[in-house]
Amino acid sequence: MQVEKAGMFKGPVDCLLKTVKNEGVLGLYKGMASPLVGIAAVNSLLFWAYSYGKTLQTGSPNITPTMGQIAFAGAGAGVVNSVLASPVELLKVRLQVQYNAAARGAEVFRGPVPLARHLVQQFGARGIAWGFWATVAREIPAYAAFYSGFEFAKRRFADLLTDGDASKLSPLPLMLSGSLGGVSYWVACYPLDVIKSRVQNGSAPPQRMGYIAETAKNIMAEQGVKGFFRGFSPSVIRSIPAAGVTFATYELVMRGLNNNLM
C-alpha cells in the first residue's frame, strides 16, 4: 500500500481481498523469502550493536543504562543494522510490488536471488545498495524508539511486579513490553519508511544526495499528509506479536546464558 498509486486500494481489507482474488493466497507471501533468509543475520547484528552501544556508554554490561543511553544505543544499532537491512528491504519491497505482474506482461522475479542478480547486472553495486541512506534515516529514530519503548515498559513492569528486578519478570510482561517497543518503532519512523519504500521501488537508484527530501515532496504533492501513513495500521498490528515474541525470546535466552556462565 505504501508505494501503489492512490486509489488502487481503498484500505488494508480491500488490498487483502484484491490480492487474494488476483494472485491467490500465495500472493500474500510475496517477498517473504528475503526477510526470512536475512532475519537471523539482521537481528543478530542489531542486538549485538545495541548491547555494544550500551556498554560503550556505561563502561560495563553490569551497569544499568539511563533511558537516554538506551535511545542512543538503539539509534547507533540502527545505523549499523542498515548495512544488512537495506538490501533485505530492497528485495522485499520490489518483490511485493509485483502486483498482478504476469497479467500485465511485466517481468516476474520468483525470489530474491534472481532479483538481486538482475539489479546488479543492470545497475552494478548501486543496484543492491539502492536506498541505503533512506534506510539509515529510518533506522535511527526507529530503533531509538524500539528499544526505549521496550525498556521503559519493562522497568515499569519490574517496579509493579518484582520489586524493580527485571530479571525476574515472566514471559508475559516481557512480551507486553516488546509489543510497546514494536508500536513505538512504527510511530517514530513510519513516514520515513514510506519514503524508503518509494525510493527503493523507483525506476533507478538515486544518483545524488537529497533524494529523501525530494521523495517526501513528491509524496506530499501527490497524496498530501495521508500519503505518509498509507498502510500504517497493518504495520502496527503486525508489530505487536512480532516484537513481543522477539524481545521475550531475546531476554529469556540472555537470562539463561548468563545463569549458565555464573
Coordinates of N, CA, C and O in Angstrom, one line a residue, residues 99-198:
Y99 N 2.5 -6.6 -8.3 CA 1.1 -6.9 -8.2 C 0.5 -7.2 -9.6 O 0.5 -6.4 -10.5
N100 N 0.0 -8.5 -9.7 CA -0.6 -8.9 -10.9 C 0.3 -8.7 -12.1 O -0.1 -8.4 -13.2
A101 N 1.7 -8.9 -11.9 CA 2.6 -8.5 -12.9 C 2.5 -9.4 -14.1 O 2.7 -8.9 -15.3
A102 N 2.3 -10.7 -13.9 CA 2.2 -11.6 -15.1 C 1.1 -11.2 -16.0 O 1.2 -11.3 -17.3
A103 N -0.1 -10.9 -15.5 CA -1.2 -10.5 -16.3 C -0.9 -9.2 -17.1 O -1.5 -9.0 -18.2
R104 N 0.0 -8.4 -16.6 CA 0.3 -7.1 -17.3 C 1.5 -7.3 -18.2 O 1.9 -6.4 -18.9
G105 N 2.0 -8.5 -18.3 CA 3.1 -8.8 -19.2 C 4.5 -8.3 -18.7 O 5.5 -8.3 -19.5
A106 N 4.6 -7.9 -17.4 CA 5.8 -7.4 -16.9 C 6.7 -8.6 -16.4 O 6.2 -9.7 -16.2
E107 N 8.0 -8.4 -16.3 CA 8.9 -9.4 -15.9 C 8.6 -9.8 -14.4 O 8.4 -8.9 -13.6
V108 N 8.5 -11.0 -14.1 CA 8.2 -11.5 -12.8 C 9.5 -12.2 -12.2 O 10.0 -13.1 -12.8
F109 N 9.9 -11.8 -11.0 CA 11.0 -12.4 -10.3 C 10.5 -13.4 -9.3 O 9.7 -13.0 -8.4
R110 N 10.9 -14.6 -9.3 CA 10.4 -15.6 -8.4 C 11.0 -15.7 -7.0 O 10.6 -16.4 -6.1
G111 N 12.0 -14.9 -6.8 CA 12.7 -14.9 -5.5 C 13.8 -13.8 -5.4 O 14.1 -13.1 -6.4
P112 N 14.4 -13.7 -4.2 CA 15.4 -12.6 -4.0 C 16.6 -12.8 -4.8 O 17.3 -11.8 -5.3
V113 N 17.1 -14.0 -5.1 CA 18.3 -14.3 -5.8 C 18.2 -13.8 -7.3 O 19.1 -13.1 -7.7
P114 N 17.2 -14.2 -8.0 CA 17.1 -13.7 -9.4 C 16.9 -12.2 -9.4 O 17.5 -11.5 -10.3
L115 N 16.2 -11.6 -8.5 CA 16.1 -10.2 -8.5 C 17.4 -9.5 -8.2 O 17.7 -8.5 -8.8
A116 N 18.1 -10.0 -7.2 CA 19.4 -9.4 -6.8 C 20.4 -9.4 -8.0 O 21.1 -8.5 -8.3
R117 N 20.4 -10.6 -8.7 CA 21.2 -10.7 -9.9 C 20.9 -9.7 -10.9 O 21.7 -9.1 -11.6
H118 N 19.6 -9.5 -11.2 CA 19.1 -8.6 -12.2 C 19.5 -7.2 -11.8 O 20.0 -6.4 -12.7
L119 N 19.4 -6.8 -10.6 CA 19.7 -5.4 -10.1 C 21.2 -5.1 -10.3 O 21.6 -4.1 -10.7
V120 N 22.0 -6.1 -9.9 CA 23.5 -5.9 -10.0 C 23.9 -5.9 -11.5 O 24.7 -5.0 -11.9
Q121 N 23.3 -6.7 -12.3 CA 23.6 -6.7 -13.8 C 23.2 -5.4 -14.4 O 23.9 -4.8 -15.3
Q122 N 22.1 -4.8 -13.9 CA 21.6 -3.6 -14.6 C 22.2 -2.3 -14.0 O 22.5 -1.4 -14.8
F123 N 22.5 -2.3 -12.7 CA 23.0 -1.0 -12.1 C 24.3 -1.2 -11.4 O 24.8 -0.2 -10.8
G124 N 24.9 -2.4 -11.4 CA 26.1 -2.5 -10.6 C 25.9 -2.6 -9.1 O 24.8 -2.9 -8.7
A125 N 26.9 -2.2 -8.4 CA 26.8 -2.2 -6.9 C 25.7 -1.3 -6.4 O 25.1 -1.6 -5.4
R126 N 25.4 -0.2 -7.1 CA 24.3 0.7 -6.7 C 23.0 0.0 -6.7 O 22.1 0.3 -6.0
G127 N 22.9 -1.1 -7.5 CA 21.6 -1.8 -7.6 C 21.2 -2.5 -6.3 O 20.1 -2.6 -6.0
I128 N 22.2 -3.0 -5.5 CA 21.9 -3.7 -4.3 C 22.0 -2.7 -3.1 O 21.5 -3.1 -2.0
A129 N 22.6 -1.6 -3.3 CA 22.7 -0.6 -2.2 C 21.6 0.5 -2.4 O 21.7 1.5 -1.7
W130 N 20.7 0.3 -3.2 CA 19.6 1.2 -3.6 C 18.8 1.6 -2.3 O 18.3 0.7 -1.6
G131 N 18.8 2.9 -2.0 CA 18.0 3.3 -0.9 C 18.7 3.2 0.5 O 18.1 3.3 1.5
F132 N 20.1 3.0 0.5 CA 20.8 2.8 1.7 C 20.6 3.9 2.7 O 20.3 3.7 3.9
W133 N 20.8 5.2 2.2 CA 20.7 6.3 3.1 C 19.3 6.5 3.6 O 19.0 7.0 4.7
A134 N 18.3 6.2 2.8 CA 16.9 6.3 3.2 C 16.7 5.3 4.4 O 15.9 5.5 5.3
T135 N 17.3 4.1 4.3 CA 17.2 3.1 5.3 C 17.8 3.6 6.6 O 17.3 3.4 7.7
V136 N 19.0 4.2 6.5 CA 19.7 4.8 7.7 C 18.8 5.8 8.3 O 18.6 5.8 9.6
A137 N 18.2 6.7 7.5 CA 17.3 7.7 8.1 C 16.1 7.2 8.8 O 15.7 7.7 9.8
R138 N 15.6 6.0 8.3 CA 14.5 5.4 9.0 C 15.0 4.7 10.3 O 14.3 4.7 11.4
E139 N 16.1 4.0 10.2 CA 16.5 3.1 11.3 C 16.9 3.9 12.6 O 16.8 3.4 13.7
I140 N 17.5 5.1 12.4 CA 17.9 5.9 13.6 C 16.8 6.2 14.6 O 16.8 5.8 15.7
P141 N 15.7 6.8 14.1 CA 14.6 7.1 15.1 C 13.8 5.8 15.4 O 13.3 5.6 16.5
A142 N 13.8 4.9 14.5 CA 13.0 3.6 14.7 C 13.6 2.8 15.8 O 12.8 2.4 16.7
Y143 N 14.9 2.6 15.8 CA 15.4 1.7 16.9 C 15.7 2.5 18.2 O 15.8 1.9 19.2
A144 N 15.8 3.8 18.1 CA 15.9 4.6 19.3 C 14.6 4.4 20.1 O 14.5 4.1 21.3
A145 N 13.4 4.4 19.3 CA 12.1 4.3 19.9 C 11.8 2.8 20.3 O 11.2 2.5 21.3
F146 N 12.3 1.9 19.4 CA 12.1 0.5 19.6 C 12.6 0.0 21.0 O 11.9 -0.6 21.8
Y147 N 13.9 0.3 21.2 CA 14.5 -0.1 22.5 C 14.0 0.7 23.7 O 13.9 0.2 24.8
S148 N 13.8 2.0 23.5 CA 13.3 2.8 24.6 C 11.9 2.4 25.0 O 11.6 2.4 26.2
G149 N 11.0 2.1 24.1 CA 9.7 1.7 24.4 C 9.7 0.4 25.2 O 9.0 0.2 26.2
F150 N 10.5 -0.6 24.7 CA 10.6 -1.8 25.4 C 11.2 -1.6 26.8 O 10.7 -2.1 27.8
E151 N 12.3 -0.9 26.9 CA 13.0 -0.8 28.2 C 12.1 0.0 29.2 O 12.1 -0.3 30.4
F152 N 11.4 1.0 28.7 CA 10.5 1.8 29.6 C 9.4 0.9 30.2 O 9.2 0.9 31.4
A153 N 8.8 0.1 29.3 CA 7.7 -0.8 29.8 C 8.2 -1.9 30.7 O 7.6 -2.2 31.7
K154 N 9.4 -2.4 30.4 CA 10.0 -3.5 31.2 C 10.3 -3.0 32.6 O 10.0 -3.7 33.6
R155 N 10.8 -1.8 32.7 CA 11.1 -1.2 34.0 C 9.9 -0.9 34.8 O 9.9 -1.1 36.0
R156 N 8.8 -0.5 34.1 CA 7.6 -0.2 34.8 C 7.0 -1.5 35.4 O 6.5 -1.6 36.5
F157 N 7.0 -2.6 34.5 CA 6.5 -3.9 35.0 C 7.3 -4.4 36.1 O 6.8 -5.0 37.1
A158 N 8.6 -4.2 36.1 CA 9.5 -4.7 37.1 C 9.2 -3.9 38.5 O 9.1 -4.6 39.5
D159 N 8.9 -2.7 38.4 CA 8.5 -1.9 39.6 C 7.2 -2.4 40.2 O 7.1 -2.5 41.4
L160 N 6.3 -2.8 39.3 CA 5.0 -3.2 39.8 C 5.0 -4.7 40.2 O 4.2 -5.0 41.2
L161 N 5.8 -5.5 39.6 CA 5.6 -7.0 39.8 C 6.8 -7.6 40.6 O 6.6 -8.6 41.2
T162 N 8.0 -7.1 40.4 CA 9.1 -7.8 41.0 C 10.1 -6.9 41.8 O 11.3 -7.2 41.9
D163 N 9.5 -5.9 42.4 CA 10.3 -5.0 43.3 C 11.5 -4.4 42.5 O 12.6 -4.3 43.1
G164 N 11.3 -4.1 41.2 CA 12.3 -3.5 40.4 C 13.3 -4.4 39.8 O 14.2 -3.9 39.1
D165 N 13.2 -5.7 40.0 CA 14.2 -6.7 39.5 C 13.6 -7.2 38.1 O 12.8 -8.1 38.1
A166 N 14.1 -6.6 37.0 CA 13.6 -7.0 35.7 C 14.0 -8.5 35.3 O 13.3 -9.1 34.5
S167 N 15.0 -9.0 36.0 CA 15.5 -10.3 35.7 C 14.5 -11.4 36.1 O 14.6 -12.6 35.8
K168 N 13.5 -11.0 37.0 CA 12.6 -11.9 37.5 C 11.2 -11.9 36.8 O 10.3 -12.6 37.1
L169 N 11.1 -11.0 35.7 CA 9.9 -10.9 35.0 C 9.5 -12.2 34.2 O 10.4 -12.8 33.7
S170 N 8.3 -12.5 34.2 CA 7.8 -13.7 33.5 C 7.7 -13.4 32.0 O 7.8 -12.2 31.6
P171 N 7.5 -14.3 31.1 CA 7.4 -14.1 29.7 C 6.3 -13.1 29.3 O 6.5 -12.3 28.4
L172 N 5.2 -13.1 30.0 CA 4.0 -12.3 29.6 C 4.4 -10.8 29.7 O 4.2 -10.0 28.7
P173 N 4.9 -10.2 30.8 CA 5.2 -8.8 30.8 C 6.4 -8.5 29.9 O 6.4 -7.4 29.3
L174 N 7.3 -9.4 29.6 CA 8.3 -9.2 28.6 C 7.7 -9.1 27.2 O 8.1 -8.2 26.4
M175 N 6.7 -9.9 26.9 CA 6.1 -9.8 25.6 C 5.3 -8.5 25.5 O 5.3 -7.8 24.4
L176 N 4.6 -8.1 26.5 CA 3.9 -6.8 26.5 C 4.8 -5.7 26.3 O 4.5 -4.7 25.6
S177 N 6.0 -5.7 27.0 CA 7.0 -4.7 26.9 C 7.5 -4.6 25.4 O 7.7 -3.5 24.8
G178 N 7.8 -5.8 24.9 CA 8.2 -5.9 23.5 C 7.2 -5.3 22.5 O 7.6 -4.7 21.5
S179 N 5.9 -5.6 22.8 CA 4.9 -5.1 21.9 C 4.9 -3.5 21.9 O 4.7 -2.9 20.9
L180 N 5.1 -2.9 23.1 CA 5.2 -1.5 23.1 C 6.4 -1.0 22.3 O 6.3 0.0 21.6
G181 N 7.5 -1.7 22.4 CA 8.6 -1.4 21.6 C 8.3 -1.4 20.1 O 8.7 -0.5 19.3
G182 N 7.6 -2.5 19.7 CA 7.2 -2.6 18.3 C 6.3 -1.4 17.8 O 6.5 -0.9 16.7
V183 N 5.3 -1.1 18.6 CA 4.4 0.0 18.3 C 5.2 1.3 18.2 O 5.1 2.2 17.3
S184 N 6.1 1.5 19.2 CA 7.0 2.7 19.2 C 7.8 2.8 18.0 O 8.1 4.0 17.5
Y185 N 8.3 1.7 17.5 CA 9.1 1.7 16.3 C 8.4 2.3 15.1 O 8.9 3.2 14.5
W186 N 7.2 1.9 14.9 CA 6.4 2.4 13.7 C 6.0 3.8 13.9 O 5.9 4.6 13.0
V187 N 5.6 4.2 15.1 CA 5.1 5.6 15.4 C 6.3 6.5 15.1 O 6.1 7.6 14.6
A188 N 7.5 6.1 15.5 CA 8.7 7.0 15.3 C 9.1 7.1 13.9 O 9.8 8.2 13.5
C189 N 8.9 6.1 13.1 CA 9.6 6.2 11.8 C 8.7 6.0 10.5 O 9.2 6.0 9.4
Y190 N 7.4 5.8 10.7 CA 6.5 5.4 9.6 C 6.7 6.3 8.3 O 6.8 5.7 7.2
P191 N 6.6 7.6 8.5 CA 6.7 8.4 7.2 C 8.0 8.2 6.5 O 8.1 8.1 5.3
L192 N 9.1 8.0 7.3 CA 10.4 7.7 6.7 C 10.4 6.3 6.1 O 11.1 6.1 5.1
D193 N 9.6 5.4 6.6 CA 9.6 4.0 6.0 C 8.8 4.1 4.6 O 9.2 3.5 3.7
V194 N 7.8 5.0 4.6 CA 7.1 5.2 3.3 C 8.1 5.8 2.3 O 8.1 5.3 1.1
I195 N 8.8 6.8 2.7 CA 9.8 7.4 1.8 C 10.8 6.3 1.3 O 11.1 6.3 0.1
K196 N 11.3 5.5 2.2 CA 12.3 4.5 1.8 C 11.7 3.5 0.8 O 12.4 3.2 -0.2
S197 N 10.5 3.1 1.1 CA 9.9 2.1 0.1 C 9.6 2.8 -1.2 O 9.8 2.1 -2.3
R198 N 9.3 4.0 -1.3 CA 9.1 4.7 -2.6 C 10.4 4.8 -3.3 O 10.5 4.6 -4.5

